[in-house]
């Protein structure tokens, strides 16, 4: 089902303003990517050794999920992403357990992934992203 934490998503007003910090810790900066469907500019930072990535998220507009998050809560951890080998089966299993989903079917994510979000009301207040590479 799942393979552990894939990445931690951090909402920010500016990717550039926070990139130096993650690079100074030894994370390797990847290429920027745009997800027009979600209205976000994305920059991943890969750890030198195996482990979860850091994903910085900058809104393309105020009326986007990340823009609304920033307006409501400010900069900070926006979601924790869990890697799964079969996102459709994972969604089905969670729904059969009456877990509330934001996405009942996967949508396109960064780097060609399939993603779906679990509603924070079912996770103790944490937005959980399922991601299939």
PDB file of C-alpha atoms in Angstrom:
ATOM      1  CA  UNK A   1       0.000   0.000   0.000  1.00  0.00           C
ATOM      2  CA  UNK A   2       2.313   2.803   1.156  1.00  0.00           C
ATOM      3  CA  UNK A   3       6.078   3.130   1.157  1.00  0.00           C
ATOM      4  CA  UNK A   4       6.549   5.908   3.707  1.00  0.00           C
ATOM      5  CA  UNK A   5       6.871   9.680   3.545  1.00  0.00           C
ATOM      6  CA  UNK A   6       7.627  10.961   0.038  1.00  0.00           C
ATOM      7  CA  UNK A   7       7.902  14.667   0.835  1.00  0.00           C
ATOM      8  CA  UNK A   8       6.804  17.499   3.070  1.00  0.00           C
ATOM      9  CA  UNK A   9       5.089  20.411   1.312  1.00  0.00           C
ATOM     10  CA  UNK A  10       5.755  23.915   2.601  1.00  0.00           C
ATOM     11  CA  UNK A  11       3.637  26.856   1.460  1.00  0.00           C
ATOM     12  CA  UNK A  12       5.647  30.015   0.894  1.00  0.00           C
ATOM     13  CA  UNK A  13       5.151  33.435  -0.632  1.00  0.00           C
ATOM     14  CA  UNK A  14       8.480  33.106  -2.466  1.00  0.00           C
ATOM     15  CA  UNK A  15      10.454  30.026  -3.477  1.00  0.00           C
ATOM     16  CA  UNK A  16      13.610  32.101  -3.782  1.00  0.00           C
ATOM     17  CA  UNK A  17      13.307  33.564  -0.286  1.00  0.00           C
ATOM     18  CA  UNK A  18      13.541  30.122   1.327  1.00  0.00           C
ATOM     19  CA  UNK A  19      15.669  28.096  -1.089  1.00  0.00           C
ATOM     20  CA  UNK A  20      19.021  29.161   0.341  1.00  0.00           C
ATOM     21  CA  UNK A  21      18.078  27.717   3.736  1.00  0.00           C
ATOM     22  CA  UNK A  22      17.350  24.234   2.374  1.00  0.00           C
ATOM     23  CA  UNK A  23      20.452  24.313   0.166  1.00  0.00           C
ATOM     24  CA  UNK A  24      22.578  25.304   3.174  1.00  0.00           C
ATOM     25  CA  UNK A  25      21.422  22.132   4.921  1.00  0.00           C
ATOM     26  CA  UNK A  26      22.720  20.056   2.014  1.00  0.00           C
ATOM     27  CA  UNK A  27      19.474  19.486   0.119  1.00  0.00           C
ATOM     28  CA  UNK A  28      19.900  19.485  -3.660  1.00  0.00           C
ATOM     29  CA  UNK A  29      17.636  21.926  -5.492  1.00  0.00           C
ATOM     30  CA  UNK A  30      15.648  20.558  -8.414  1.00  0.00           C
ATOM     31  CA  UNK A  31      14.097  22.346 -11.380  1.00  0.00           C
ATOM     32  CA  UNK A  32      11.056  24.540 -10.884  1.00  0.00           C
ATOM     33  CA  UNK A  33       7.773  23.167 -12.138  1.00  0.00           C
ATOM     34  CA  UNK A  34       4.358  24.727 -12.666  1.00  0.00           C
ATOM     35  CA  UNK A  35       1.087  22.955 -11.974  1.00  0.00           C
ATOM     36  CA  UNK A  36      -1.504  25.150 -13.661  1.00  0.00           C
ATOM     37  CA  UNK A  37      -4.368  22.904 -12.511  1.00  0.00           C
ATOM     38  CA  UNK A  38      -3.492  23.672  -8.878  1.00  0.00           C
ATOM     39  CA  UNK A  39      -2.155  27.185  -9.572  1.00  0.00           C
ATOM     40  CA  UNK A  40       1.236  26.599  -7.996  1.00  0.00           C
ATOM     41  CA  UNK A  41       4.956  26.909  -8.718  1.00  0.00           C
ATOM     42  CA  UNK A  42       6.889  24.000  -7.189  1.00  0.00           C
ATOM     43  CA  UNK A  43      10.536  23.548  -6.243  1.00  0.00           C
ATOM     44  CA  UNK A  44      11.754  20.244  -4.769  1.00  0.00           C
ATOM     45  CA  UNK A  45      14.831  19.767  -2.617  1.00  0.00           C
ATOM     46  CA  UNK A  46      16.290  16.251  -2.596  1.00  0.00           C
ATOM     47  CA  UNK A  47      18.235  15.018   0.439  1.00  0.00           C
ATOM     48  CA  UNK A  48      21.783  13.793  -0.222  1.00  0.00           C
ATOM     49  CA  UNK A  49      20.944  10.445   1.351  1.00  0.00           C
ATOM     50  CA  UNK A  50      17.679   8.557   1.145  1.00  0.00           C
ATOM     51  CA  UNK A  51      14.728  10.244   2.804  1.00  0.00           C
ATOM     52  CA  UNK A  52      11.769  12.553   2.252  1.00  0.00           C
ATOM     53  CA  UNK A  53      12.106  15.530  -0.070  1.00  0.00           C
ATOM     54  CA  UNK A  54      11.175  19.095   0.782  1.00  0.00           C
ATOM     55  CA  UNK A  55       8.652  20.699  -1.583  1.00  0.00           C
ATOM     56  CA  UNK A  56       8.327  24.480  -1.611  1.00  0.00           C
ATOM     57  CA  UNK A  57       5.007  25.724  -2.970  1.00  0.00           C
ATOM     58  CA  UNK A  58       4.418  29.265  -4.246  1.00  0.00           C
ATOM     59  CA  UNK A  59       0.945  30.304  -5.418  1.00  0.00           C
ATOM     60  CA  UNK A  60       0.481  31.607  -8.947  1.00  0.00           C
ATOM     61  CA  UNK A  61      -2.528  33.600  -7.742  1.00  0.00           C
ATOM     62  CA  UNK A  62      -4.331  34.416  -4.506  1.00  0.00           C
ATOM     63  CA  UNK A  63      -7.393  32.368  -5.510  1.00  0.00           C
ATOM     64  CA  UNK A  64      -5.591  28.989  -5.526  1.00  0.00           C
ATOM     65  CA  UNK A  65      -5.334  26.312  -2.841  1.00  0.00           C
ATOM     66  CA  UNK A  66      -1.857  27.512  -1.780  1.00  0.00           C
ATOM     67  CA  UNK A  67      -2.852  31.176  -2.057  1.00  0.00           C
ATOM     68  CA  UNK A  68      -5.852  30.538   0.204  1.00  0.00           C
ATOM     69  CA  UNK A  69      -3.706  28.513   2.626  1.00  0.00           C
ATOM     70  CA  UNK A  70      -1.216  31.382   2.915  1.00  0.00           C
ATOM     71  CA  UNK A  71      -3.989  33.937   3.455  1.00  0.00           C
ATOM     72  CA  UNK A  72      -5.540  31.824   6.209  1.00  0.00           C
ATOM     73  CA  UNK A  73      -2.530  30.283   7.964  1.00  0.00           C
ATOM     74  CA  UNK A  74       0.604  31.994   6.656  1.00  0.00           C
ATOM     75  CA  UNK A  75       3.768  30.283   5.527  1.00  0.00           C
ATOM     76  CA  UNK A  76       4.475  26.813   6.853  1.00  0.00           C
ATOM     77  CA  UNK A  77       3.906  23.091   6.423  1.00  0.00           C
ATOM     78  CA  UNK A  78       0.934  22.646   4.118  1.00  0.00           C
ATOM     79  CA  UNK A  79       0.903  18.872   3.645  1.00  0.00           C
ATOM     80  CA  UNK A  80       2.681  15.585   4.217  1.00  0.00           C
ATOM     81  CA  UNK A  81       2.893  13.333   1.175  1.00  0.00           C
ATOM     82  CA  UNK A  82       2.827   9.563   1.485  1.00  0.00           C
ATOM     83  CA  UNK A  83       4.179   7.440  -1.355  1.00  0.00           C
ATOM     84  CA  UNK A  84       1.933   4.636  -2.595  1.00  0.00           C
ATOM     85  CA  UNK A  85       2.469   2.020  -5.291  1.00  0.00           C
ATOM     86  CA  UNK A  86      -1.213   1.922  -6.313  1.00  0.00           C
ATOM     87  CA  UNK A  87      -3.035   5.187  -5.647  1.00  0.00           C
ATOM     88  CA  UNK A  88      -6.403   3.977  -6.955  1.00  0.00           C
ATOM     89  CA  UNK A  89      -6.397   0.995  -4.571  1.00  0.00           C
ATOM     90  CA  UNK A  90      -5.233   3.202  -1.702  1.00  0.00           C
ATOM     91  CA  UNK A  91      -8.087   5.649  -2.330  1.00  0.00           C
ATOM     92  CA  UNK A  92     -10.583   2.773  -2.481  1.00  0.00           C
ATOM     93  CA  UNK A  93      -9.290   1.287   0.761  1.00  0.00           C
ATOM     94  CA  UNK A  94      -9.455   4.637   2.570  1.00  0.00           C
ATOM     95  CA  UNK A  95     -12.964   5.347   1.282  1.00  0.00           C
ATOM     96  CA  UNK A  96     -14.118   1.891   2.447  1.00  0.00           C
ATOM     97  CA  UNK A  97     -12.951   2.948   5.918  1.00  0.00           C
ATOM     98  CA  UNK A  98     -15.102   6.121   5.670  1.00  0.00           C
ATOM     99  CA  UNK A  99     -12.012   8.298   5.302  1.00  0.00           C
ATOM    100  CA  UNK A 100     -12.985  11.605   3.696  1.00  0.00           C
ATOM    101  CA  UNK A 101     -11.146  12.305   0.450  1.00  0.00           C
ATOM    102  CA  UNK A 102     -10.691  15.642  -1.302  1.00  0.00           C
ATOM    103  CA  UNK A 103      -9.900  13.785  -4.537  1.00  0.00           C
ATOM    104  CA  UNK A 104     -11.897  10.626  -5.222  1.00  0.00           C
ATOM    105  CA  UNK A 105      -9.770  10.025  -8.313  1.00  0.00           C
ATOM    106  CA  UNK A 106      -6.096  10.868  -8.824  1.00  0.00           C
ATOM    107  CA  UNK A 107      -5.051  14.137 -10.487  1.00  0.00           C
ATOM    108  CA  UNK A 108      -1.764  15.176 -12.096  1.00  0.00           C
ATOM    109  CA  UNK A 109       1.037  16.137  -9.716  1.00  0.00           C
ATOM    110  CA  UNK A 110       4.612  17.348 -10.041  1.00  0.00           C
ATOM    111  CA  UNK A 111       7.195  15.337 -11.968  1.00  0.00           C
ATOM    112  CA  UNK A 112       4.564  13.225 -13.741  1.00  0.00           C
ATOM    113  CA  UNK A 113       3.078  11.797 -10.551  1.00  0.00           C
ATOM    114  CA  UNK A 114      -0.518  10.955  -9.746  1.00  0.00           C
ATOM    115  CA  UNK A 115      -1.786  12.544  -6.534  1.00  0.00           C
ATOM    116  CA  UNK A 116      -4.887  12.676  -4.346  1.00  0.00           C
ATOM    117  CA  UNK A 117      -5.542  14.494  -1.101  1.00  0.00           C
ATOM    118  CA  UNK A 118      -7.099  13.123   2.079  1.00  0.00           C
ATOM    119  CA  UNK A 119      -9.243  15.662   3.935  1.00  0.00           C
ATOM    120  CA  UNK A 120      -7.693  16.897   7.206  1.00  0.00           C
ATOM    121  CA  UNK A 121     -10.928  16.090   9.069  1.00  0.00           C
ATOM    122  CA  UNK A 122     -10.033  12.391   8.700  1.00  0.00           C
ATOM    123  CA  UNK A 123      -6.358  12.685   9.648  1.00  0.00           C
ATOM    124  CA  UNK A 124      -6.271  14.666  12.858  1.00  0.00           C
ATOM    125  CA  UNK A 125      -5.989  18.022  11.102  1.00  0.00           C
ATOM    126  CA  UNK A 126      -3.165  17.242   8.669  1.00  0.00           C
ATOM    127  CA  UNK A 127      -3.590  17.500   4.902  1.00  0.00           C
ATOM    128  CA  UNK A 128      -2.204  14.213   3.562  1.00  0.00           C
ATOM    129  CA  UNK A 129      -1.248  13.857  -0.076  1.00  0.00           C
ATOM    130  CA  UNK A 130      -1.078  10.414  -1.626  1.00  0.00           C
ATOM    131  CA  UNK A 131       1.507  10.263  -4.404  1.00  0.00           C
ATOM    132  CA  UNK A 132       2.239   7.551  -6.967  1.00  0.00           C
ATOM    133  CA  UNK A 133       5.414   7.884  -9.041  1.00  0.00           C
TER     134      UNK A 133
END
